Short mmCIF file of C-alpha atoms in Angstrom, two decimals:
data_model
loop_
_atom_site.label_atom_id
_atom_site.label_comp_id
_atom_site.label_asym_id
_atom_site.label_seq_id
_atom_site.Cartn_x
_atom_site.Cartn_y
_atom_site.Cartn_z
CA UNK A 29 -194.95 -50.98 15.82
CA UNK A 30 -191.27 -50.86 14.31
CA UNK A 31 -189.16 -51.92 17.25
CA UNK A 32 -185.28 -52.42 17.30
CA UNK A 33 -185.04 -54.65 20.56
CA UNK A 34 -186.52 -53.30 24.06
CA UNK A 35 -185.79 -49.12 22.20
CA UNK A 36 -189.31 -48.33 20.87
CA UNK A 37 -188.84 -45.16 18.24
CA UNK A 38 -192.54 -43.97 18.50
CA UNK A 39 -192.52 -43.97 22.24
CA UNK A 40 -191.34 -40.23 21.83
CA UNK A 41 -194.41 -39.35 20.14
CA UNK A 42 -196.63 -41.09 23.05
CA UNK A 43 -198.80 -38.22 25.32
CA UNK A 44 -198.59 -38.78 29.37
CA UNK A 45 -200.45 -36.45 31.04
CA UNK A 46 -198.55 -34.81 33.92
CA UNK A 47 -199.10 -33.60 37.52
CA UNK A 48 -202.09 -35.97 37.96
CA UNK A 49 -204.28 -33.77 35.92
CA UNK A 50 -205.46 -37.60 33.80
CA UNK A 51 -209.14 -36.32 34.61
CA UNK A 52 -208.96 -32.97 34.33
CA UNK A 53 -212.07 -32.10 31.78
CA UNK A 54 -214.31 -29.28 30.74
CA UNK A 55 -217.78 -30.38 29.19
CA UNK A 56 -216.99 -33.91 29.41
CA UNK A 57 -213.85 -33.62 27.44
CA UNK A 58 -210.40 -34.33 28.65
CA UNK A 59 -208.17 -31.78 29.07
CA UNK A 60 -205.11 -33.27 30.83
CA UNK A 61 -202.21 -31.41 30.85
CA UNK A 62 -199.65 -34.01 29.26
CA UNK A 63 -196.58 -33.76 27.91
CA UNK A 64 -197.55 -32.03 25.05
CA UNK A 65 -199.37 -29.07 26.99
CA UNK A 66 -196.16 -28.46 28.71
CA UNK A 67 -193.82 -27.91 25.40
CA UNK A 68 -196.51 -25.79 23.86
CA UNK A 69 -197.13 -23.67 27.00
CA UNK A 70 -192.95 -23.76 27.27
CA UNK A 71 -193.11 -22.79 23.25
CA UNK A 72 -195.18 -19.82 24.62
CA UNK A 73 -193.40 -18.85 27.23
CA UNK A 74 -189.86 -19.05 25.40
CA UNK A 75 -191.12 -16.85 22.49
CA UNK A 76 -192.89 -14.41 25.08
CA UNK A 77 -189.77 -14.01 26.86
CA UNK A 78 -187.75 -13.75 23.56
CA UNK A 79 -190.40 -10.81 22.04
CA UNK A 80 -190.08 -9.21 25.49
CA UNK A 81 -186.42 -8.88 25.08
CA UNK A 82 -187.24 -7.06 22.35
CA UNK A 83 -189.27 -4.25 23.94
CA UNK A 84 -186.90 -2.31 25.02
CA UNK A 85 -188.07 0.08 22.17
CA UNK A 86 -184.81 1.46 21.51
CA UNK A 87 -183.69 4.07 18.64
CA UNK A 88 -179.91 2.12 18.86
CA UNK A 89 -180.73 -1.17 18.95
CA UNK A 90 -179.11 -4.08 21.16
CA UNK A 91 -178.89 -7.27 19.81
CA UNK A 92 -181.76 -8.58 21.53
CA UNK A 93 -184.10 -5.82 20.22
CA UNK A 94 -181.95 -6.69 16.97
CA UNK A 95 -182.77 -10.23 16.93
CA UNK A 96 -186.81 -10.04 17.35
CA UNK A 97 -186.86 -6.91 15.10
CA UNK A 98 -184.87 -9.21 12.45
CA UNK A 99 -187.68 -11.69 12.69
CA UNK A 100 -190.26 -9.55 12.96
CA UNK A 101 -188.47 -7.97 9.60
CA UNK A 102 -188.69 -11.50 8.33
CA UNK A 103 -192.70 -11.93 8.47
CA UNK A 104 -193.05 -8.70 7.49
CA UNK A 105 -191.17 -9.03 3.95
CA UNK A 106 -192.25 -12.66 3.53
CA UNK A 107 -196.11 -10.80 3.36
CA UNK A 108 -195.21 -7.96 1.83
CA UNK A 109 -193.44 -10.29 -1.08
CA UNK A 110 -196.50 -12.65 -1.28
CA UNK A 111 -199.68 -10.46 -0.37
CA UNK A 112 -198.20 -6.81 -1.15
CA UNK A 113 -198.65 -3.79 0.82
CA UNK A 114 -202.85 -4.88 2.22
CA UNK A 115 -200.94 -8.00 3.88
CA UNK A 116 -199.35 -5.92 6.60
CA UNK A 117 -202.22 -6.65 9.09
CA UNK A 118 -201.69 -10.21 8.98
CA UNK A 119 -198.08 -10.01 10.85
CA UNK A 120 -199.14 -10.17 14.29
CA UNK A 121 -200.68 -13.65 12.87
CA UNK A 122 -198.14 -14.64 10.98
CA UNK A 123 -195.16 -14.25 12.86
CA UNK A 124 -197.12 -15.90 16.06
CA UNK A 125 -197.44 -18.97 13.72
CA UNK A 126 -193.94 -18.51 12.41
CA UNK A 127 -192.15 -18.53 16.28
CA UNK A 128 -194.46 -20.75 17.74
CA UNK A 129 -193.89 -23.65 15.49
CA UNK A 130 -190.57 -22.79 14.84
CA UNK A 131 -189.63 -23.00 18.86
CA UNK A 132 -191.95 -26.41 18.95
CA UNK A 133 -189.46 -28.25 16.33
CA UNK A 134 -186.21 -26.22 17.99
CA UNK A 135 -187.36 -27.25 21.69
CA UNK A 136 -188.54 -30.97 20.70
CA UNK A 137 -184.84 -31.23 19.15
CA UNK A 138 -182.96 -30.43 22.38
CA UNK A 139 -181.03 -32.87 23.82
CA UNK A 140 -183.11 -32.83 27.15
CA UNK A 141 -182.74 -36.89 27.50
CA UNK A 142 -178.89 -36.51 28.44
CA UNK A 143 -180.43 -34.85 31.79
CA UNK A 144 -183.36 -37.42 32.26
CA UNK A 145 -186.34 -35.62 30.47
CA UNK A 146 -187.84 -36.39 27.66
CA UNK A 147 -188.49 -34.11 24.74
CA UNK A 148 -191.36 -33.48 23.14
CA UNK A 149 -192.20 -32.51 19.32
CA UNK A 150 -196.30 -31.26 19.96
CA UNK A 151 -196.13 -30.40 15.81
CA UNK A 152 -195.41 -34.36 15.24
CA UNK A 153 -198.97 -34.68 16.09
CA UNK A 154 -201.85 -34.03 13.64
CA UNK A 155 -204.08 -32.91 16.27
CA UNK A 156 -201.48 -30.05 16.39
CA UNK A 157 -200.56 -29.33 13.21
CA UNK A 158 -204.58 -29.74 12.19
CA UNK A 159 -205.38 -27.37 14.45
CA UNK A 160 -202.97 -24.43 13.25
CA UNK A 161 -203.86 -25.95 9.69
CA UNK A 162 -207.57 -25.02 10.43
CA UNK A 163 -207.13 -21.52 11.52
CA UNK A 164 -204.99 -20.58 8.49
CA UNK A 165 -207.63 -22.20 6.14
CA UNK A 166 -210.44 -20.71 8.42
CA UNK A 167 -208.83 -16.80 7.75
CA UNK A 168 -208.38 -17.61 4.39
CA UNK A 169 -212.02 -18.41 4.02
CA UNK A 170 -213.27 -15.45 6.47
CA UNK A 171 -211.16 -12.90 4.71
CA UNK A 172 -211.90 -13.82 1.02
CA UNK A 173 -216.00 -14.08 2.06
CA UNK A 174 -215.90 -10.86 3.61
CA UNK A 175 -213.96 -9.05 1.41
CA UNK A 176 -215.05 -10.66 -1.97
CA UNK A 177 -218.70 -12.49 -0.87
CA UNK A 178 -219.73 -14.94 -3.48
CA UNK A 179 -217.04 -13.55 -6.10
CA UNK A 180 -214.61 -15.53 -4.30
CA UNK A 181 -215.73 -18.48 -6.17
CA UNK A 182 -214.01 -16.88 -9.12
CA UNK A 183 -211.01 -17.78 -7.62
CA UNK A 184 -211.91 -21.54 -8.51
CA UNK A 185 -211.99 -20.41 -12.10
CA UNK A 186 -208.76 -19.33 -13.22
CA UNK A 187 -208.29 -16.48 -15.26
CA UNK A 188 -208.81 -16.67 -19.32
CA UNK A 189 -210.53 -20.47 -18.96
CA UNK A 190 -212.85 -21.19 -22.00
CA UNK A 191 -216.36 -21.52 -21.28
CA UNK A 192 -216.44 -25.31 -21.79
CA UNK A 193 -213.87 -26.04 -19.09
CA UNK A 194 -215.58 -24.62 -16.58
CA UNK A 195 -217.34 -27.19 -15.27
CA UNK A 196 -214.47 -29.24 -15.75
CA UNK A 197 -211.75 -26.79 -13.62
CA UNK A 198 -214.34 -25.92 -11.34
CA UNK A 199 -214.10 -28.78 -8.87
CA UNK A 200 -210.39 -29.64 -9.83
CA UNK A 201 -210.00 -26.48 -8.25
CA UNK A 202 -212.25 -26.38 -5.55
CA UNK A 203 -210.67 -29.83 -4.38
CA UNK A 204 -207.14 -28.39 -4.47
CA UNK A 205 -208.65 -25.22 -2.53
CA UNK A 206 -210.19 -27.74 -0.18
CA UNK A 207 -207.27 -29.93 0.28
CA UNK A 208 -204.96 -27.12 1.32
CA UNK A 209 -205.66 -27.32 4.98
CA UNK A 210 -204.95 -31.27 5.04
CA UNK A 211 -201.59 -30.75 3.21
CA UNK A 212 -200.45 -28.02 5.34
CA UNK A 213 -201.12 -30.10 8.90
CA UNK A 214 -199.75 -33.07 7.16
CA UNK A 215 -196.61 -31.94 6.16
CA UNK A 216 -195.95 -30.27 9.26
CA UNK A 217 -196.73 -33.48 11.13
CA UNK A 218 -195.07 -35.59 8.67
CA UNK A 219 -191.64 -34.07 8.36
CA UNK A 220 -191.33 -33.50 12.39
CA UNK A 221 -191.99 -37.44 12.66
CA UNK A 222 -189.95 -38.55 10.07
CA UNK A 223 -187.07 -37.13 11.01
CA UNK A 224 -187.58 -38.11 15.05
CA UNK A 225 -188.16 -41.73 13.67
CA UNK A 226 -185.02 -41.82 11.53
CA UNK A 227 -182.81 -40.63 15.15
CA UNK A 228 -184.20 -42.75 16.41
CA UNK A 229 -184.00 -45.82 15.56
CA UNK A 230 -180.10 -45.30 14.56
CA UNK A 231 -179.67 -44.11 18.01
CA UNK A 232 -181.16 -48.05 18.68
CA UNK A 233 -178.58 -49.08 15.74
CA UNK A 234 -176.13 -47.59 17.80
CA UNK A 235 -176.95 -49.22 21.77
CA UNK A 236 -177.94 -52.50 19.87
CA UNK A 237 -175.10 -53.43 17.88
CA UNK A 238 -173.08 -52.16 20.92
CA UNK A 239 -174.63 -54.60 23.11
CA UNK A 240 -174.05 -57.41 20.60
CA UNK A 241 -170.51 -56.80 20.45
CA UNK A 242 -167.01 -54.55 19.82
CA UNK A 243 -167.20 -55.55 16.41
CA UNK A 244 -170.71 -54.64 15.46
CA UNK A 245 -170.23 -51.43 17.83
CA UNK A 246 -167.14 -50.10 15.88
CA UNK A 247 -168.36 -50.68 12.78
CA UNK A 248 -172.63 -50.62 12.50
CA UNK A 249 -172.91 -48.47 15.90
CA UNK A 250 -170.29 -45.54 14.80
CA UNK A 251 -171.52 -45.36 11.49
CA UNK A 252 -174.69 -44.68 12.64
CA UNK A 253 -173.62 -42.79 15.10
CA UNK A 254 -171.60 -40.38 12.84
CA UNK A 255 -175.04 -40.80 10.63
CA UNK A 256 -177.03 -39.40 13.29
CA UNK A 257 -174.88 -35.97 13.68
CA UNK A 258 -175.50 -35.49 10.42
CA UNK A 259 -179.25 -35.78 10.03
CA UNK A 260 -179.67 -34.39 13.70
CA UNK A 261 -178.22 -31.02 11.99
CA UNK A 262 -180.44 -31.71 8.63
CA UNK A 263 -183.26 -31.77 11.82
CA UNK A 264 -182.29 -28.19 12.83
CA UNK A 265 -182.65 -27.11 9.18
CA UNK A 266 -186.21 -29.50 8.71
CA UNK A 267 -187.05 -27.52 11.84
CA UNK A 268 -186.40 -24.03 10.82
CA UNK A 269 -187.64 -25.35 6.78
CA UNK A 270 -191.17 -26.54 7.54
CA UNK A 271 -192.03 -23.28 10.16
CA UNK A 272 -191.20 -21.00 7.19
CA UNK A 273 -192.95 -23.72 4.25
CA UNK A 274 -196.14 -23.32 6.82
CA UNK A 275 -195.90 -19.02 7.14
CA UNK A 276 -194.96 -19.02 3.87
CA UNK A 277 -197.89 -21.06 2.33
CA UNK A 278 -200.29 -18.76 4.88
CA UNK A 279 -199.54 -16.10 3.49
CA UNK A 280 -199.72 -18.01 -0.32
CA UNK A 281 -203.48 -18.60 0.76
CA UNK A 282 -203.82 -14.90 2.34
CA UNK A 283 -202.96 -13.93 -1.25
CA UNK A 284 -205.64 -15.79 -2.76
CA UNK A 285 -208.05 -14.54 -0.22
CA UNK A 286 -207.10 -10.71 -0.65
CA UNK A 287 -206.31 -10.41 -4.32
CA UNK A 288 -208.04 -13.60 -5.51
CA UNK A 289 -205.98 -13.97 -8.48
CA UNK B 9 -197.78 -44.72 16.07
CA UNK B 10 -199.26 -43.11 19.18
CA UNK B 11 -200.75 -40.18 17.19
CA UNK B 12 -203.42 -42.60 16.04
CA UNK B 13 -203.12 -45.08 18.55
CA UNK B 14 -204.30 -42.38 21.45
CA UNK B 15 -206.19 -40.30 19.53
CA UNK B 16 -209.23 -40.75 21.15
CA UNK B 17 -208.19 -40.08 24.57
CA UNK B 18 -206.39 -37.00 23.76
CA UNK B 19 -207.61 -34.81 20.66
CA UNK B 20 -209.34 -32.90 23.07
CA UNK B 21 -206.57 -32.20 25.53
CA UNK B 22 -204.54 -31.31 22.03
CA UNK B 23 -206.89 -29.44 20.39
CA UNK B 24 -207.12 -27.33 24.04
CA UNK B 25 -204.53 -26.77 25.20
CA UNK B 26 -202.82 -25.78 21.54
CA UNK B 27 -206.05 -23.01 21.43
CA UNK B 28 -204.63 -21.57 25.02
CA UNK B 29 -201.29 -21.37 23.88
CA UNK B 30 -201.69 -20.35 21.21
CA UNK B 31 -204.15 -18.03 21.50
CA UNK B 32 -202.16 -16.68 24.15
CA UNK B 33 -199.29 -16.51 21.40
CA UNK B 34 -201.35 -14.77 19.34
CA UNK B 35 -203.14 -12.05 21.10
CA UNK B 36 -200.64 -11.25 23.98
CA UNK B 37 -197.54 -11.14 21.97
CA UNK B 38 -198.88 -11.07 18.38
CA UNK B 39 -200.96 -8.49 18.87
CA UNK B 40 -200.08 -7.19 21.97
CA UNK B 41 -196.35 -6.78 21.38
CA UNK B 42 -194.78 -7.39 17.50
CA UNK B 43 -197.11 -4.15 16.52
CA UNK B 44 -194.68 -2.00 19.09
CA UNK B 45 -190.93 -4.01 18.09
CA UNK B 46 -192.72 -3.44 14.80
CA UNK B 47 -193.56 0.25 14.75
CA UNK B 48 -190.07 1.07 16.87
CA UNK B 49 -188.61 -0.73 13.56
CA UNK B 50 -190.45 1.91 11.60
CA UNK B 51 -189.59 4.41 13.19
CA UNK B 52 -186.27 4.08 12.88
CA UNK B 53 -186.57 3.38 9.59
CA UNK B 54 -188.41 6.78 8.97
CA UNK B 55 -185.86 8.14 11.03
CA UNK B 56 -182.95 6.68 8.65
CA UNK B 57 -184.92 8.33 5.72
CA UNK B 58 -185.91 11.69 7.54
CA UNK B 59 -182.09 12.15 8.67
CA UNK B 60 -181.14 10.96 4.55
CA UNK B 61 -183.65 13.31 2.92
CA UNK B 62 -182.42 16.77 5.82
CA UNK B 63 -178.97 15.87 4.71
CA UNK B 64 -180.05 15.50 1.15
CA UNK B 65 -181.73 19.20 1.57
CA UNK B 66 -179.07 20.31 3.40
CA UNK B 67 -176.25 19.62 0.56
CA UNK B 68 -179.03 21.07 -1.82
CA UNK B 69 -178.98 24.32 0.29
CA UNK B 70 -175.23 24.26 0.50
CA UNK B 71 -174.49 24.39 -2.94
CA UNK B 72 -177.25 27.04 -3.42
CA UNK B 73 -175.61 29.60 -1.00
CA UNK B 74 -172.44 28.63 -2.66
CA UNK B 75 -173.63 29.38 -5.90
CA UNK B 76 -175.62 32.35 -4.59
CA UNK B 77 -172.15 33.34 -3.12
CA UNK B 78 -170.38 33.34 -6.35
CA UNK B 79 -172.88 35.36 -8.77
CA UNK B 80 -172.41 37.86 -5.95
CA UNK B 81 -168.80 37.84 -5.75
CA UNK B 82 -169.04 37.98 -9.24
CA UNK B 83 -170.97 40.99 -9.66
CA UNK B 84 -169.11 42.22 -6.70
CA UNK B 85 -165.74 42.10 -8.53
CA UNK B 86 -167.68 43.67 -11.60
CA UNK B 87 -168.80 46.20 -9.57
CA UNK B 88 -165.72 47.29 -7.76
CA UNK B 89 -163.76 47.23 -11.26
CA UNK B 90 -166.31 49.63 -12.70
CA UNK B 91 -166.01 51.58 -9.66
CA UNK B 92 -162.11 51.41 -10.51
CA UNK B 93 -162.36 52.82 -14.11
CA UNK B 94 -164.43 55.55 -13.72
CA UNK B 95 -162.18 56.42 -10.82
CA UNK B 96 -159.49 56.34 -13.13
CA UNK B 97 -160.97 58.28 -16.05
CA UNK B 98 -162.27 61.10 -13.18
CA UNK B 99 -158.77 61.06 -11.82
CA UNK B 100 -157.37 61.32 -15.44
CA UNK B 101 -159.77 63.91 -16.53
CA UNK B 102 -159.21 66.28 -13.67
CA UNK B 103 -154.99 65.78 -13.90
CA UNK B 104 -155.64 67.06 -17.32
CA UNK B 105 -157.95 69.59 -16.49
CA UNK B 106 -155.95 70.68 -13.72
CA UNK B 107 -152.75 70.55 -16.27
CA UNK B 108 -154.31 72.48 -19.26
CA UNK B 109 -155.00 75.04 -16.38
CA UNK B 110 -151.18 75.27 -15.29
CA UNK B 111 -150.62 75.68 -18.85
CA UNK B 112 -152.70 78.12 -19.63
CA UNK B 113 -151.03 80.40 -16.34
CA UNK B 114 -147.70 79.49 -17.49
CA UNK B 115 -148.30 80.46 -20.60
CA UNK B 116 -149.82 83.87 -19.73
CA UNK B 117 -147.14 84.19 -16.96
CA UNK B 118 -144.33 83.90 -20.11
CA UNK B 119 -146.28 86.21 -22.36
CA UNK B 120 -146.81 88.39 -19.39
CA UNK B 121 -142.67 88.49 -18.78
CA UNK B 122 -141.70 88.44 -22.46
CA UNK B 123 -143.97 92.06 -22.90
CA UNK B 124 -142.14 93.30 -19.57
CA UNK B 125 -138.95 92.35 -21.23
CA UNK B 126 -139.86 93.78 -24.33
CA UNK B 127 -140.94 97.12 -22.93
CA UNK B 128 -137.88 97.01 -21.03
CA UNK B 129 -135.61 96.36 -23.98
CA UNK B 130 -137.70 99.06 -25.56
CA UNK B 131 -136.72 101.16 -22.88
CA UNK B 132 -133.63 100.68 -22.72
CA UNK B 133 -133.36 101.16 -26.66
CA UNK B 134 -134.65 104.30 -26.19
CA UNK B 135 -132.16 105.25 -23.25
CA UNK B 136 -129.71 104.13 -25.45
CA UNK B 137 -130.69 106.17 -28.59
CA UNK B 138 -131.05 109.66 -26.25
CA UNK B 139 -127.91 109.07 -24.47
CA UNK B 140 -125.86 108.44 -27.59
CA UNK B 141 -127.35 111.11 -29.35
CA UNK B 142 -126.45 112.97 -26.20
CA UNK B 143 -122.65 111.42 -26.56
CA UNK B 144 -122.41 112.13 -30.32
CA UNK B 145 -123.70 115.88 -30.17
CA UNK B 146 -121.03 116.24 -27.44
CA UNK B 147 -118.26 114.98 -29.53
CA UNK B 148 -119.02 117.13 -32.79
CA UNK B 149 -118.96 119.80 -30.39
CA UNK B 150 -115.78 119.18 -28.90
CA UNK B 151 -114.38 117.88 -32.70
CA UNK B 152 -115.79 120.75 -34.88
CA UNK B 153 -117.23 123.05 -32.41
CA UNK B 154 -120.18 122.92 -34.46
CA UNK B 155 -123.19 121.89 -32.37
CA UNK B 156 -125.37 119.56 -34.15
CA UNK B 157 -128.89 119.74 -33.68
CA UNK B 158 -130.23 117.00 -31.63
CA UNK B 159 -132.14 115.59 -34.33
CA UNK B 160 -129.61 115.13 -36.62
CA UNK B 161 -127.39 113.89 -33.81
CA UNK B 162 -130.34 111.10 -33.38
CA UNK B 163 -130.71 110.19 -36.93
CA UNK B 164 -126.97 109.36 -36.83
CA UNK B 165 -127.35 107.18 -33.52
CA UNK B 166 -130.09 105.51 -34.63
CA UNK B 167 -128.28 104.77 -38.46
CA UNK B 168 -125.63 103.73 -36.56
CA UNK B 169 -127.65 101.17 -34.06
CA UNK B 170 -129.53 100.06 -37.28
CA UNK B 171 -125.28 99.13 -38.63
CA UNK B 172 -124.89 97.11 -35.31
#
């Protein structure tokens, strides 16, 4: 492990479970609530309480009901762009994805330490990310079997591909099909702990050359520390970046699945 | 790297608790509640377009009455200056009828007078020619003391009216 005196930078990717609930199981599996359980059920509840703001239903709207319409707006043009007019029916999934990753990087950025807590990124962790990879890849598949059956092979065989290459393109494609759900969770995962890694351990630049003197501190520690506004606002952007890259490769896939090619 | 490190004790606490949330994302809000901010979007979108296109329709029907208001205050004028002409040419026909007629009394009233006068100047001709005849025979009478016949004494008068 990478460590920059006693400041450990993956400790802030290390589950606790909370509340005593270490035991807590179902079938013989654990199912502690830890730290991670807490940020996604406070994901949920911040982006219930945000759609509920919306409701308000109104002809003249406020700027709440403004706001969630806006992103609600947002999924709906991002599928109408990639999957046309048929990929209307996937907003209620979509835009779930969309806000609920998008408030796990926003609330695993806050600046909860200052008051003694410690903040949580649950899409930094694969079994996350994997997860919301899975279900993507899993519609994909139930929607182009179901609406296509076995003609949804053709989509390994791209359009106007002599008859020689087929067996050639065949499983180039179907690996590239097949690999889609590992890229998506890993590029989620990847980019959250990247960039938590990188504050990290200039935030231990920062105490540790301060503790080994003015000199080091004025020069190593504020460079860092001037560093570290500027990446944590490339973190905001990361954040908002790699909840749209995830909707919008979703819907990319949904494409495939409802058009084929 | 704690995501490897601890896999093993907590995949399943992951993988269960992300299901409950997010299942809970999807089906209470995502399906419970983006279809309604959704459809009150669409409504007032179909609102925006409904109010547009009765606007649209209403300019459309504007112009039409306008239009429909000038070919009739076209013909209207038309009409009314027709109307106007043959008024005129009525008016101007009966002034002239009603003229010729004044002429034609006036003219009968003068021929009327001029045959009085001329009957009267007759008359009086005549009066003339009997009472000179008269005056002459009277003063051959006293003259000569011959008393001329009355006819000769009217031959003379009347040779003598003929002179001037």
């Amino acid at each position: 492990m990478a460590e920059s005196g006693k400041i450990d930078p993956m400790h802030q990717f290390a589950i606790e479970p909370l509340f005593g609930t270490d035991h807590l199981s179902i079938g013989g599996y654990n199912i502690a609530f830890t730290n991670s359980a807490l940020y996604m059920v406070a994901a949920a509840v911040v982006l219930w309480v945000f759609v509920v703001g919306g409701m308000k239903r109104q002809l003249v709207p406020g700027r709440w009901q403004m706001a969630v319409e806006y992103m609600t707006g947002f999924i709906k043009s991002l599928l109408i762009a990639n999957v046309g007019e048929g990929g209307k029916k996937y907003i209620p999934y979509v835009f779930s994805l969309f806000m609920f990753i998008l408030l796990a990087n926003l609330l695993g950025l806050l600046p909860l330490g200052l008051i003694g807590l410690h903040p949580f990124t649950f899409t930094s962790h694969f079994t996350a990310t994997g997860v919301l990879a899975i279900l993507s890849f899993s519609i994909v598949l139930i929607v182009g079997f179901s609406k296509h059956g076995l003609h949804f092979f053709s989509l390994f065989v791209p359009h106007g591909t002599p008859l020689p290459m087929i067996p050639v393109i065949f499983p180039i494609e179907l690996v590239s099909f097949m690999v889609r759900p590992f890229s998506l969770g890993l590029r989620l995962f990847v980019a959250m702990t990247a960039g938590h890694v990188l504050l990290k351990v200039l935030a231990g630049f920062v105490i540790n050359s301060s503790n080994a003197g003015v000199g080091y501190g004025l020069t190593v520690g504020s460079a860092s520390f001037i560093l570290m506004i500027g990446i944590s606002a490339l973190e905001v952007l990361v954040a908002v970046i790699q909840a749209y890259v995830f909707a919008l490769l979703t819907s990319v896939y949904i494409n495939d699945a409802e058009n084929l090619h | 790297m704690p995501q490897i490190a601890q896999i093993a004790e907590t995949y399943s606490s992951q993988i269960f608790w992300l299901l409950l949330t997010f299942g809970f994302v999807f089906f209470v809000i995502g399906l419970g509640m983006v279809p309604k901010v959704q459809a009150t979007a669409d409504a007032r979108d179909a609102k925006i377009t409904g109010d547009l296109d009765a606007a649209k329709a209403a300019f459309a029907r504007a112009d039409e009455a306008e239009a429909d208001y000038r070919t009739r205050d076209a013909e209207n004028r038309t009409a009314a200056q027709a109307t106007l002409a043959k008024a005129k040419a009525e008016a101007a026909k009966a002034s002239e009828a009603k003229l010729a007629a004044a002429d034609a009394e006036i003219a009968g009233r003068i021929s009327a007078a001029e045959a009085r006068i001329k009957a009267a100047s007759t008359a009086a001709m005549a009066e003339i020619e009997t009472v000179a005849a008269d005056a002459a025979r009277d003063m051959v009478a006293r003259i000569s003391g011959v008393s001329a016949s009355d006819e000769a004494a009217r031959n003379a008068v009347k040779a003598a009216l003929a002179h001037g």
